[in-house]
Amino acid sequence: SIIAPAVKYYECHGSKEERFLCNYYHARIYENAGDVKSALLAAVKAESTDTSKVNAEDKCLLYALKGRIYHDEWRIHESIDAYILASRYALESKKYRHYAYYTLKVADNYRYNNDIENLYKFLQAAEKYKSYYTLTETHNYKSLMLLYMIESDINPIQCIKYAEQYLKEYPHDKMINWHIIAKVYLYSGNPDKAFEMLQKYAEYNNISSAPQYYGLLADVLEELHDYNNALNANRIFTTLIKRRDAARHLSDIKLVEERFENEIVQSRQKHIMTYVASISILLIFIILYMTVKWRIERRKSMSDLADLQQEYD
């Protein structure tokens, strides 16, 4: 209610940068309210302004917003594109910590797509700015590096060394992704330690909607020969995966609907523009015709008047 008058005002007034920022903050408010569709519409409005006058730092914030929304909606390709732009503008504005953060987000999205090559590529890009890492970037980087090592079939002993060094630096930190640590121990053939790490994951996280937890738990329990509990964990994993796939499909349907709606809007705009242009051309011809006709009649009238005057004289 507070920002609505500002949005209305900046549609017709102010600089392009002010209009951009107003729509960006409008999108943030919708994002915080959980209204994803309205948030994206406001973000598109901000993006559709002439951004040549907008500074790189503000553009970075906009694309980071889009990256978050697309990631939460399981639109991974769009999230990757948005985060790449966010990292590019962060680097341009010399916000090196933000550059590292968004680059790691790109790497994380490639993990969802099982694209190990690009995962490592963006890990290397983020590593160049390691001196700017906060605790958040440090944990993200180390977790993704461990995943890369596992997926690349690197020697399990090296994976364990890296993981244990990581745990020595940050013992019992709730920001550690214990699920990934558990995966390292399972990969190295130590299911007991993997089970211990999964318990830590459950201690710090809400496991009711974490399919990765139950999937790994089923594998660990199977290695421990606890087949009944492994079966139960696998059932929960399957249920959660079905829910997630349903959410992905719903997101894909929404994406198709949005594209179709945009195409309809663009088509209508083209028809309206064509109609307006046709009417304008017709009006111009009518005005020209009436002007020419009026001039001819005026000349004739003037001639008749001159004849009458002469006859009168």
PDB file of C-alpha atoms in Angstrom:
ATOM      1  CA  SER A   1       0.000   0.000   0.000  1.00  0.00           C
ATOM      2  CA  ILE A   2       2.914   2.356   0.641  1.00  0.00           C
ATOM      3  CA  ILE A   3       4.841   1.669  -2.554  1.00  0.00           C
ATOM      4  CA  ALA A   4       1.792   1.589  -4.882  1.00  0.00           C
ATOM      5  CA  PRO A   5       1.559   5.425  -5.250  1.00  0.00           C
ATOM      6  CA  ALA A   6       5.312   5.556  -5.899  1.00  0.00           C
ATOM      7  CA  VAL A   7       5.013   2.925  -8.637  1.00  0.00           C
ATOM      8  CA  LYS A   8       2.167   4.869 -10.224  1.00  0.00           C
ATOM      9  CA  TYR A   9       4.109   8.143  -9.992  1.00  0.00           C
ATOM     10  CA  TYR A  10       7.321   6.815 -11.539  1.00  0.00           C
ATOM     11  CA  GLU A  11       5.473   5.351 -14.510  1.00  0.00           C
ATOM     12  CA  CYS A  12       5.294   8.898 -15.922  1.00  0.00           C
ATOM     13  CA  HIS A  13       7.805  10.908 -13.871  1.00  0.00           C
ATOM     14  CA  GLY A  14      11.377  10.781 -12.654  1.00  0.00           C
ATOM     15  CA  SER A  15      14.509   9.361 -14.202  1.00  0.00           C
ATOM     16  CA  LYS A  16      14.842   5.902 -15.734  1.00  0.00           C
ATOM     17  CA  GLU A  17      17.023   4.818 -12.818  1.00  0.00           C
ATOM     18  CA  GLU A  18      14.326   5.876 -10.325  1.00  0.00           C
ATOM     19  CA  ARG A  19      11.704   3.972 -12.320  1.00  0.00           C
ATOM     20  CA  PHE A  20      13.980   0.916 -12.389  1.00  0.00           C
ATOM     21  CA  LEU A  21      14.555   1.015  -8.610  1.00  0.00           C
ATOM     22  CA  CYS A  22      10.873   1.559  -7.857  1.00  0.00           C
ATOM     23  CA  ASN A  23       9.883  -1.540  -9.847  1.00  0.00           C
ATOM     24  CA  TYR A  24      12.762  -3.517  -8.312  1.00  0.00           C
ATOM     25  CA  TYR A  25      11.616  -2.736  -4.751  1.00  0.00           C
ATOM     26  CA  HIS A  26       8.062  -3.516  -5.814  1.00  0.00           C
ATOM     27  CA  ALA A  27       9.302  -6.947  -6.945  1.00  0.00           C
ATOM     28  CA  ARG A  28      11.124  -7.453  -3.624  1.00  0.00           C
ATOM     29  CA  ILE A  29       7.933  -6.725  -1.679  1.00  0.00           C
ATOM     30  CA  TYR A  30       6.029  -9.277  -3.766  1.00  0.00           C
ATOM     31  CA  GLU A  31       8.862 -11.785  -3.281  1.00  0.00           C
ATOM     32  CA  ASN A  32       8.726 -11.357   0.500  1.00  0.00           C
ATOM     33  CA  ALA A  33       4.944 -11.814   0.359  1.00  0.00           C
ATOM     34  CA  GLY A  34       5.381 -15.072  -1.572  1.00  0.00           C
ATOM     35  CA  ASP A  35       3.618 -13.727  -4.680  1.00  0.00           C
ATOM     36  CA  VAL A  36       6.086 -15.067  -7.242  1.00  0.00           C
ATOM     37  CA  LYS A  37       4.096 -14.172 -10.355  1.00  0.00           C
ATOM     38  CA  SER A  38       3.667 -10.517  -9.350  1.00  0.00           C
ATOM     39  CA  ALA A  39       7.328 -10.354  -8.298  1.00  0.00           C
ATOM     40  CA  LEU A  40       8.440 -11.516 -11.733  1.00  0.00           C
ATOM     41  CA  LEU A  41       6.078  -9.090 -13.480  1.00  0.00           C
ATOM     42  CA  ALA A  42       7.509  -6.185 -11.457  1.00  0.00           C
ATOM     43  CA  ALA A  43      11.045  -7.418 -12.201  1.00  0.00           C
ATOM     44  CA  VAL A  44      10.257  -7.565 -15.932  1.00  0.00           C
ATOM     45  CA  LYS A  45       8.941  -3.977 -15.736  1.00  0.00           C
ATOM     46  CA  ALA A  46      12.225  -2.894 -14.153  1.00  0.00           C
ATOM     47  CA  GLU A  47      14.203  -4.794 -16.791  1.00  0.00           C
ATOM     48  CA  SER A  48      12.160  -3.336 -19.659  1.00  0.00           C
ATOM     49  CA  THR A  49      13.210   0.237 -18.862  1.00  0.00           C
ATOM     50  CA  ASP A  50      16.293   1.685 -20.530  1.00  0.00           C
ATOM     51  CA  THR A  51      18.930   0.223 -18.195  1.00  0.00           C
ATOM     52  CA  SER A  52      21.835   2.042 -19.855  1.00  0.00           C
ATOM     53  CA  LYS A  53      21.453   4.759 -17.201  1.00  0.00           C
ATOM     54  CA  VAL A  54      21.128   2.263 -14.324  1.00  0.00           C
ATOM     55  CA  ASN A  55      24.300   1.490 -12.393  1.00  0.00           C
ATOM     56  CA  ALA A  56      25.720  -2.045 -12.394  1.00  0.00           C
ATOM     57  CA  GLU A  57      25.138  -2.609  -8.676  1.00  0.00           C
ATOM     58  CA  ASP A  58      21.378  -2.081  -8.995  1.00  0.00           C
ATOM     59  CA  LYS A  59      21.189  -4.339 -12.064  1.00  0.00           C
ATOM     60  CA  CYS A  60      23.065  -6.967 -10.065  1.00  0.00           C
ATOM     61  CA  LEU A  61      20.342  -6.863  -7.379  1.00  0.00           C
ATOM     62  CA  LEU A  62      17.578  -7.293  -9.950  1.00  0.00           C
ATOM     63  CA  TYR A  63      19.108 -10.378 -11.593  1.00  0.00           C
ATOM     64  CA  ALA A  64      19.917 -11.883  -8.192  1.00  0.00           C
ATOM     65  CA  LEU A  65      16.217 -11.539  -7.362  1.00  0.00           C
ATOM     66  CA  LYS A  66      15.248 -13.299 -10.592  1.00  0.00           C
ATOM     67  CA  GLY A  67      17.827 -16.021  -9.920  1.00  0.00           C
ATOM     68  CA  ARG A  68      16.337 -16.737  -6.486  1.00  0.00           C
ATOM     69  CA  ILE A  69      12.772 -16.854  -7.754  1.00  0.00           C
ATOM     70  CA  TYR A  70      13.580 -19.096 -10.718  1.00  0.00           C
ATOM     71  CA  HIS A  71      15.603 -21.436  -8.477  1.00  0.00           C
ATOM     72  CA  ASP A  72      12.743 -21.779  -5.981  1.00  0.00           C
ATOM     73  CA  GLU A  73      10.370 -22.453  -8.873  1.00  0.00           C
ATOM     74  CA  TRP A  74      12.685 -25.187 -10.271  1.00  0.00           C
ATOM     75  CA  ARG A  75      13.298 -23.177 -13.438  1.00  0.00           C
ATOM     76  CA  ILE A  76      16.989 -24.026 -13.308  1.00  0.00           C
ATOM     77  CA  HIS A  77      18.037 -22.790 -16.769  1.00  0.00           C
ATOM     78  CA  GLU A  78      16.437 -19.379 -16.181  1.00  0.00           C
ATOM     79  CA  SER A  79      18.041 -19.256 -12.718  1.00  0.00           C
ATOM     80  CA  ILE A  80      21.466 -19.943 -14.222  1.00  0.00           C
ATOM     81  CA  ASP A  81      21.039 -17.164 -16.795  1.00  0.00           C
ATOM     82  CA  ALA A  82      19.891 -14.682 -14.137  1.00  0.00           C
ATOM     83  CA  TYR A  83      22.722 -15.507 -11.702  1.00  0.00           C
ATOM     84  CA  ILE A  84      25.321 -15.244 -14.489  1.00  0.00           C
ATOM     85  CA  LEU A  85      24.086 -11.703 -15.207  1.00  0.00           C
ATOM     86  CA  ALA A  86      24.047 -10.917 -11.462  1.00  0.00           C
ATOM     87  CA  SER A  87      27.668 -12.061 -11.099  1.00  0.00           C
ATOM     88  CA  ARG A  88      28.696 -10.091 -14.207  1.00  0.00           C
ATOM     89  CA  TYR A  89      27.218  -6.854 -12.867  1.00  0.00           C
ATOM     90  CA  ALA A  90      28.658  -7.549  -9.396  1.00  0.00           C
ATOM     91  CA  LEU A  91      32.122  -7.794 -10.945  1.00  0.00           C
ATOM     92  CA  GLU A  92      31.527  -4.641 -12.976  1.00  0.00           C
ATOM     93  CA  SER A  93      30.561  -2.751  -9.811  1.00  0.00           C
ATOM     94  CA  LYS A  94      33.595  -4.227  -7.965  1.00  0.00           C
ATOM     95  CA  LYS A  95      31.444  -6.077  -5.443  1.00  0.00           C
ATOM     96  CA  TYR A  96      33.786  -9.056  -5.345  1.00  0.00           C
ATOM     97  CA  ARG A  97      32.134 -10.860  -2.440  1.00  0.00           C
ATOM     98  CA  HIS A  98      28.790 -10.699  -4.268  1.00  0.00           C
ATOM     99  CA  TYR A  99      30.468 -11.886  -7.456  1.00  0.00           C
ATOM    100  CA  ALA A 100      31.786 -14.949  -5.614  1.00  0.00           C
ATOM    101  CA  TYR A 101      28.388 -15.613  -4.024  1.00  0.00           C
ATOM    102  CA  TYR A 102      26.414 -15.455  -7.292  1.00  0.00           C
ATOM    103  CA  THR A 103      29.057 -17.459  -9.173  1.00  0.00           C
ATOM    104  CA  LEU A 104      28.736 -20.205  -6.558  1.00  0.00           C
ATOM    105  CA  LYS A 105      24.962 -20.034  -7.052  1.00  0.00           C
ATOM    106  CA  VAL A 106      25.512 -20.691 -10.761  1.00  0.00           C
ATOM    107  CA  ALA A 107      27.721 -23.683  -9.881  1.00  0.00           C
ATOM    108  CA  ASP A 108      25.052 -24.968  -7.483  1.00  0.00           C
ATOM    109  CA  ASN A 109      22.397 -24.752 -10.214  1.00  0.00           C
ATOM    110  CA  TYR A 110      24.627 -26.735 -12.561  1.00  0.00           C
ATOM    111  CA  ARG A 111      24.805 -29.375  -9.819  1.00  0.00           C
ATOM    112  CA  TYR A 112      21.015 -29.771 -10.086  1.00  0.00           C
ATOM    113  CA  ASN A 113      21.448 -30.363 -13.811  1.00  0.00           C
ATOM    114  CA  ASN A 114      24.291 -32.874 -13.204  1.00  0.00           C
ATOM    115  CA  ASP A 115      26.544 -30.691 -15.351  1.00  0.00           C
ATOM    116  CA  ILE A 116      29.850 -31.421 -13.594  1.00  0.00           C
ATOM    117  CA  GLU A 117      31.992 -29.643 -16.176  1.00  0.00           C
ATOM    118  CA  ASN A 118      30.231 -26.300 -15.708  1.00  0.00           C
ATOM    119  CA  LEU A 119      30.030 -26.865 -11.962  1.00  0.00           C
ATOM    120  CA  TYR A 120      33.827 -26.997 -11.801  1.00  0.00           C
ATOM    121  CA  LYS A 121      34.211 -24.104 -14.248  1.00  0.00           C
ATOM    122  CA  PHE A 122      32.238 -21.731 -12.001  1.00  0.00           C
ATOM    123  CA  LEU A 123      33.895 -23.094  -8.851  1.00  0.00           C
ATOM    124  CA  GLN A 124      37.227 -22.058 -10.356  1.00  0.00           C
ATOM    125  CA  ALA A 125      35.817 -18.632 -11.254  1.00  0.00           C
ATOM    126  CA  ALA A 126      34.643 -18.109  -7.662  1.00  0.00           C
ATOM    127  CA  GLU A 127      37.932 -19.400  -6.220  1.00  0.00           C
ATOM    128  CA  LYS A 128      39.815 -16.445  -7.732  1.00  0.00           C
ATOM    129  CA  TYR A 129      38.021 -14.192  -5.234  1.00  0.00           C
ATOM    130  CA  LYS A 130      38.476 -16.468  -2.224  1.00  0.00           C
ATOM    131  CA  SER A 131      39.949 -13.628  -0.155  1.00  0.00           C
ATOM    132  CA  TYR A 132      36.515 -11.926  -0.209  1.00  0.00           C
ATOM    133  CA  TYR A 133      34.615 -14.972   1.092  1.00  0.00           C
ATOM    134  CA  THR A 134      32.451 -14.674   4.179  1.00  0.00           C
ATOM    135  CA  LEU A 135      31.384 -17.774   6.108  1.00  0.00           C
ATOM    136  CA  THR A 136      28.489 -18.300   3.694  1.00  0.00           C
ATOM    137  CA  GLU A 137      30.676 -18.414   0.583  1.00  0.00           C
ATOM    138  CA  THR A 138      33.241 -20.611   2.360  1.00  0.00           C
ATOM    139  CA  HIS A 139      30.655 -23.276   3.236  1.00  0.00           C
ATOM    140  CA  ASN A 140      29.060 -23.126  -0.225  1.00  0.00           C
ATOM    141  CA  TYR A 141      32.436 -23.463  -1.928  1.00  0.00           C
ATOM    142  CA  LYS A 142      33.629 -26.400   0.185  1.00  0.00           C
ATOM    143  CA  SER A 143      30.323 -28.274  -0.132  1.00  0.00           C
ATOM    144  CA  LEU A 144      30.306 -27.897  -3.913  1.00  0.00           C
ATOM    145  CA  MET A 145      33.964 -28.895  -4.135  1.00  0.00           C
ATOM    146  CA  LEU A 146      33.235 -32.100  -2.213  1.00  0.00           C
ATOM    147  CA  LEU A 147      30.355 -32.883  -4.558  1.00  0.00           C
ATOM    148  CA  TYR A 148      32.595 -32.272  -7.547  1.00  0.00           C
ATOM    149  CA  MET A 149      35.230 -34.629  -6.113  1.00  0.00           C
ATOM    150  CA  ILE A 150      32.656 -37.388  -5.610  1.00  0.00           C
ATOM    151  CA  GLU A 151      31.067 -36.978  -9.051  1.00  0.00           C
ATOM    152  CA  SER A 152      34.496 -36.888 -10.709  1.00  0.00           C
ATOM    153  CA  ASP A 153      35.499 -40.234  -9.123  1.00  0.00           C
ATOM    154  CA  ILE A 154      38.456 -38.690  -7.320  1.00  0.00           C
ATOM    155  CA  ASN A 155      40.269 -41.024  -4.910  1.00  0.00           C
ATOM    156  CA  PRO A 156      38.060 -41.492  -1.776  1.00  0.00           C
ATOM    157  CA  ILE A 157      41.098 -40.933   0.477  1.00  0.00           C
ATOM    158  CA  GLN A 158      41.517 -37.427  -0.981  1.00  0.00           C
ATOM    159  CA  CYS A 159      37.810 -36.736  -0.462  1.00  0.00           C
ATOM    160  CA  ILE A 160      38.018 -37.821   3.184  1.00  0.00           C
ATOM    161  CA  LYS A 161      41.108 -35.680   3.782  1.00  0.00           C
ATOM    162  CA  TYR A 162      39.406 -32.641   2.293  1.00  0.00           C
ATOM    163  CA  ALA A 163      36.219 -33.251   4.316  1.00  0.00           C
ATOM    164  CA  GLU A 164      38.055 -33.820   7.603  1.00  0.00           C
ATOM    165  CA  GLN A 165      40.182 -30.702   7.117  1.00  0.00           C
ATOM    166  CA  TYR A 166      36.965 -28.808   6.455  1.00  0.00           C
ATOM    167  CA  LEU A 167      35.408 -30.145   9.679  1.00  0.00           C
ATOM    168  CA  LYS A 168      38.528 -29.230  11.691  1.00  0.00           C
ATOM    169  CA  GLU A 169      38.240 -25.636  10.514  1.00  0.00           C
ATOM    170  CA  TYR A 170      34.505 -25.417  11.312  1.00  0.00           C
ATOM    171  CA  PRO A 171      33.630 -28.051  13.939  1.00  0.00           C
ATOM    172  CA  HIS A 172      29.896 -28.590  14.483  1.00  0.00           C
ATOM    173  CA  ASP A 173      28.929 -25.516  12.503  1.00  0.00           C
ATOM    174  CA  LYS A 174      25.224 -25.584  11.625  1.00  0.00           C
ATOM    175  CA  MET A 175      26.044 -24.025   8.224  1.00  0.00           C
ATOM    176  CA  ILE A 176      27.910 -27.179   7.154  1.00  0.00           C
ATOM    177  CA  ASN A 177      25.931 -29.287   4.700  1.00  0.00           C
ATOM    178  CA  TRP A 178      26.159 -32.507   6.708  1.00  0.00           C
ATOM    179  CA  HIS A 179      24.282 -34.368   3.996  1.00  0.00           C
ATOM    180  CA  ILE A 180      27.242 -33.882   1.659  1.00  0.00           C
ATOM    181  CA  ILE A 181      29.726 -34.903   4.375  1.00  0.00           C
ATOM    182  CA  ALA A 182      27.680 -38.077   4.844  1.00  0.00           C
ATOM    183  CA  LYS A 183      27.840 -38.711   1.111  1.00  0.00           C
ATOM    184  CA  VAL A 184      31.648 -38.435   1.250  1.00  0.00           C
ATOM    185  CA  TYR A 185      31.879 -41.050   4.007  1.00  0.00           C
ATOM    186  CA  LEU A 186      29.507 -43.387   2.177  1.00  0.00           C
ATOM    187  CA  TYR A 187      31.572 -42.888  -1.013  1.00  0.00           C
ATOM    188  CA  SER A 188      34.710 -43.850   0.932  1.00  0.00           C
ATOM    189  CA  GLY A 189      33.100 -47.035   2.314  1.00  0.00           C
ATOM    190  CA  ASN A 190      32.350 -45.873   5.870  1.00  0.00           C
ATOM    191  CA  PRO A 191      28.526 -46.154   6.310  1.00  0.00           C
ATOM    192  CA  ASP A 192      28.703 -45.853  10.133  1.00  0.00           C
ATOM    193  CA  LYS A 193      30.314 -42.440   9.917  1.00  0.00           C
ATOM    194  CA  ALA A 194      27.909 -41.504   7.116  1.00  0.00           C
ATOM    195  CA  PHE A 195      24.961 -42.363   9.387  1.00  0.00           C
ATOM    196  CA  GLU A 196      26.461 -40.172  12.125  1.00  0.00           C
ATOM    197  CA  MET A 197      26.727 -37.246   9.690  1.00  0.00           C
ATOM    198  CA  LEU A 198      23.112 -37.742   8.608  1.00  0.00           C
ATOM    199  CA  GLN A 199      22.039 -37.473  12.241  1.00  0.00           C
ATOM    200  CA  LYS A 200      23.800 -34.112  12.394  1.00  0.00           C
ATOM    201  CA  TYR A 201      21.986 -33.072   9.215  1.00  0.00           C
ATOM    202  CA  ALA A 202      18.653 -33.987  10.834  1.00  0.00           C
ATOM    203  CA  GLU A 203      19.644 -31.996  13.936  1.00  0.00           C
ATOM    204  CA  TYR A 204      20.141 -28.753  12.008  1.00  0.00           C
ATOM    205  CA  ASN A 205      17.580 -29.090   9.194  1.00  0.00           C
ATOM    206  CA  ASN A 206      13.901 -29.787   8.586  1.00  0.00           C
ATOM    207  CA  ILE A 207      14.022 -33.264   7.044  1.00  0.00           C
ATOM    208  CA  SER A 208      10.277 -33.530   6.406  1.00  0.00           C
ATOM    209  CA  SER A 209      10.754 -32.057   2.931  1.00  0.00           C
ATOM    210  CA  ALA A 210      14.331 -33.144   2.153  1.00  0.00           C
ATOM    211  CA  PRO A 211      14.334 -36.019  -0.380  1.00  0.00           C
ATOM    212  CA  GLN A 212      18.167 -35.942  -0.539  1.00  0.00           C
ATOM    213  CA  TYR A 213      18.266 -36.894   3.153  1.00  0.00           C
ATOM    214  CA  TYR A 214      15.991 -39.924   2.804  1.00  0.00           C
ATOM    215  CA  GLY A 215      17.608 -41.059  -0.437  1.00  0.00           C
ATOM    216  CA  LEU A 216      21.039 -41.098   1.169  1.00  0.00           C
ATOM    217  CA  LEU A 217      19.654 -42.566   4.405  1.00  0.00           C
ATOM    218  CA  ALA A 218      18.218 -45.507   2.426  1.00  0.00           C
ATOM    219  CA  ASP A 219      21.653 -46.142   0.840  1.00  0.00           C
ATOM    220  CA  VAL A 220      23.437 -45.894   4.208  1.00  0.00           C
ATOM    221  CA  LEU A 221      21.000 -48.220   5.981  1.00  0.00           C
ATOM    222  CA  GLU A 222      21.274 -50.709   3.137  1.00  0.00           C
ATOM    223  CA  GLU A 223      25.061 -50.734   3.577  1.00  0.00           C
ATOM    224  CA  LEU A 224      24.488 -51.302   7.320  1.00  0.00           C
ATOM    225  CA  HIS A 225      22.155 -54.233   6.454  1.00  0.00           C
ATOM    226  CA  ASP A 226      19.166 -52.525   8.127  1.00  0.00           C
ATOM    227  CA  TYR A 227      16.860 -53.406   5.257  1.00  0.00           C
ATOM    228  CA  ASN A 228      13.481 -52.645   6.884  1.00  0.00           C
ATOM    229  CA  ASN A 229      14.407 -49.064   7.781  1.00  0.00           C
ATOM    230  CA  ALA A 230      16.142 -48.683   4.419  1.00  0.00           C
ATOM    231  CA  LEU A 231      12.869 -49.637   2.710  1.00  0.00           C
ATOM    232  CA  ASN A 232      10.900 -47.123   4.794  1.00  0.00           C
ATOM    233  CA  ALA A 233      13.430 -44.375   4.019  1.00  0.00           C
ATOM    234  CA  ASN A 234      13.220 -45.241   0.337  1.00  0.00           C
ATOM    235  CA  ARG A 235       9.408 -44.991   0.428  1.00  0.00           C
ATOM    236  CA  ILE A 236       9.598 -41.504   1.963  1.00  0.00           C
ATOM    237  CA  PHE A 237      12.252 -40.556  -0.598  1.00  0.00           C
ATOM    238  CA  THR A 238      10.000 -41.715  -3.462  1.00  0.00           C
ATOM    239  CA  THR A 239       7.019 -39.750  -2.109  1.00  0.00           C
ATOM    240  CA  LEU A 240       9.033 -36.549  -1.737  1.00  0.00           C
ATOM    241  CA  ILE A 241      10.557 -36.938  -5.196  1.00  0.00           C
ATOM    242  CA  LYS A 242       7.079 -37.339  -6.710  1.00  0.00           C
ATOM    243  CA  ARG A 243       6.002 -34.131  -4.971  1.00  0.00           C
ATOM    244  CA  ARG A 244       9.085 -32.307  -6.214  1.00  0.00           C
ATOM    245  CA  ASP A 245       8.581 -33.595  -9.764  1.00  0.00           C
ATOM    246  CA  ALA A 246       4.960 -32.474  -9.615  1.00  0.00           C
ATOM    247  CA  ALA A 247       6.149 -29.010  -8.522  1.00  0.00           C
ATOM    248  CA  ARG A 248       8.643 -28.976 -11.403  1.00  0.00           C
ATOM    249  CA  HIS A 249       5.968 -29.944 -13.916  1.00  0.00           C
ATOM    250  CA  LEU A 250       3.658 -27.276 -12.505  1.00  0.00           C
ATOM    251  CA  SER A 251       6.470 -24.745 -12.857  1.00  0.00           C
ATOM    252  CA  ASP A 252       7.029 -25.854 -16.471  1.00  0.00           C
ATOM    253  CA  ILE A 253       3.316 -25.480 -17.164  1.00  0.00           C
ATOM    254  CA  LYS A 254       3.389 -21.981 -15.642  1.00  0.00           C
ATOM    255  CA  LEU A 255       6.381 -21.122 -17.823  1.00  0.00           C
ATOM    256  CA  VAL A 256       4.566 -22.266 -20.973  1.00  0.00           C
ATOM    257  CA  GLU A 257       1.457 -20.344 -19.903  1.00  0.00           C
ATOM    258  CA  GLU A 258       3.505 -17.194 -19.309  1.00  0.00           C
ATOM    259  CA  ARG A 259       5.157 -17.488 -22.717  1.00  0.00           C
ATOM    260  CA  PHE A 260       1.797 -18.106 -24.374  1.00  0.00           C
ATOM    261  CA  GLU A 261       0.265 -15.100 -22.555  1.00  0.00           C
ATOM    262  CA  ASN A 262       3.209 -12.931 -23.624  1.00  0.00           C
ATOM    263  CA  GLU A 263       2.786 -14.064 -27.225  1.00  0.00           C
ATOM    264  CA  ILE A 264      -0.939 -13.244 -27.070  1.00  0.00           C
ATOM    265  CA  VAL A 265      -0.209  -9.812 -25.583  1.00  0.00           C
ATOM    266  CA  GLN A 266       2.427  -9.115 -28.230  1.00  0.00           C
ATOM    267  CA  SER A 267       0.076 -10.309 -30.979  1.00  0.00           C
ATOM    268  CA  ARG A 268      -2.716  -8.065 -29.654  1.00  0.00           C
ATOM    269  CA  GLN A 269      -0.327  -5.133 -29.456  1.00  0.00           C
ATOM    270  CA  LYS A 270       0.699  -5.717 -33.088  1.00  0.00           C
ATOM    271  CA  HIS A 271      -2.962  -5.859 -34.177  1.00  0.00           C
ATOM    272  CA  ILE A 272      -3.745  -2.704 -32.209  1.00  0.00           C
ATOM    273  CA  MET A 273      -0.747  -0.906 -33.703  1.00  0.00           C
ATOM    274  CA  THR A 274      -1.757  -2.038 -37.203  1.00  0.00           C
ATOM    275  CA  TYR A 275      -5.344  -0.903 -36.590  1.00  0.00           C
ATOM    276  CA  VAL A 276      -4.211   2.472 -35.212  1.00  0.00           C
ATOM    277  CA  ALA A 277      -1.809   2.942 -38.135  1.00  0.00           C
ATOM    278  CA  SER A 278      -4.564   2.090 -40.645  1.00  0.00           C
ATOM    279  CA  ILE A 279      -7.020   4.502 -39.028  1.00  0.00           C
ATOM    280  CA  SER A 280      -4.323   7.199 -38.883  1.00  0.00           C
ATOM    281  CA  ILE A 281      -3.520   6.790 -42.596  1.00  0.00           C
ATOM    282  CA  LEU A 282      -7.233   6.866 -43.467  1.00  0.00           C
ATOM    283  CA  LEU A 283      -7.724  10.034 -41.420  1.00  0.00           C
ATOM    284  CA  ILE A 284      -4.728  11.662 -43.086  1.00  0.00           C
ATOM    285  CA  PHE A 285      -6.187  10.895 -46.554  1.00  0.00           C
ATOM    286  CA  ILE A 286      -9.605  12.242 -45.515  1.00  0.00           C
ATOM    287  CA  ILE A 287      -8.022  15.435 -44.128  1.00  0.00           C
ATOM    288  CA  LEU A 288      -5.952  15.886 -47.294  1.00  0.00           C
ATOM    289  CA  TYR A 289      -9.012  15.284 -49.483  1.00  0.00           C
ATOM    290  CA  MET A 290     -11.112  17.747 -47.481  1.00  0.00           C
ATOM    291  CA  THR A 291      -8.317  20.338 -47.558  1.00  0.00           C
ATOM    292  CA  VAL A 292      -7.849  20.053 -51.321  1.00  0.00           C
ATOM    293  CA  LYS A 293     -11.626  20.137 -51.905  1.00  0.00           C
ATOM    294  CA  TRP A 294     -11.995  23.193 -49.670  1.00  0.00           C
ATOM    295  CA  ARG A 295      -9.205  25.016 -51.501  1.00  0.00           C
ATOM    296  CA  ILE A 296     -10.774  24.254 -54.925  1.00  0.00           C
ATOM    297  CA  GLU A 297     -14.204  25.419 -53.768  1.00  0.00           C
ATOM    298  CA  ARG A 298     -12.670  28.521 -52.166  1.00  0.00           C
ATOM    299  CA  ARG A 299     -10.877  29.405 -55.404  1.00  0.00           C
ATOM    300  CA  LYS A 300     -14.111  28.916 -57.342  1.00  0.00           C
ATOM    301  CA  SER A 301     -16.022  31.067 -54.877  1.00  0.00           C
ATOM    302  CA  MET A 302     -13.387  33.803 -55.090  1.00  0.00           C
ATOM    303  CA  SER A 303     -13.598  33.665 -58.911  1.00  0.00           C
ATOM    304  CA  ASP A 304     -17.405  33.881 -58.818  1.00  0.00           C
ATOM    305  CA  LEU A 305     -17.187  36.773 -56.375  1.00  0.00           C
ATOM    306  CA  ALA A 306     -14.752  38.600 -58.659  1.00  0.00           C
ATOM    307  CA  ASP A 307     -17.125  38.096 -61.642  1.00  0.00           C
ATOM    308  CA  LEU A 308     -20.067  39.419 -59.640  1.00  0.00           C
ATOM    309  CA  GLN A 309     -18.078  42.410 -58.500  1.00  0.00           C
ATOM    310  CA  GLN A 310     -17.041  43.157 -62.071  1.00  0.00           C
ATOM    311  CA  GLU A 311     -20.622  42.813 -63.261  1.00  0.00           C
ATOM    312  CA  TYR A 312     -21.801  45.060 -60.450  1.00  0.00           C
ATOM    313  CA  ASP A 313     -19.199  47.713 -61.321  1.00  0.00           C
TER     314      ASP A 313
END
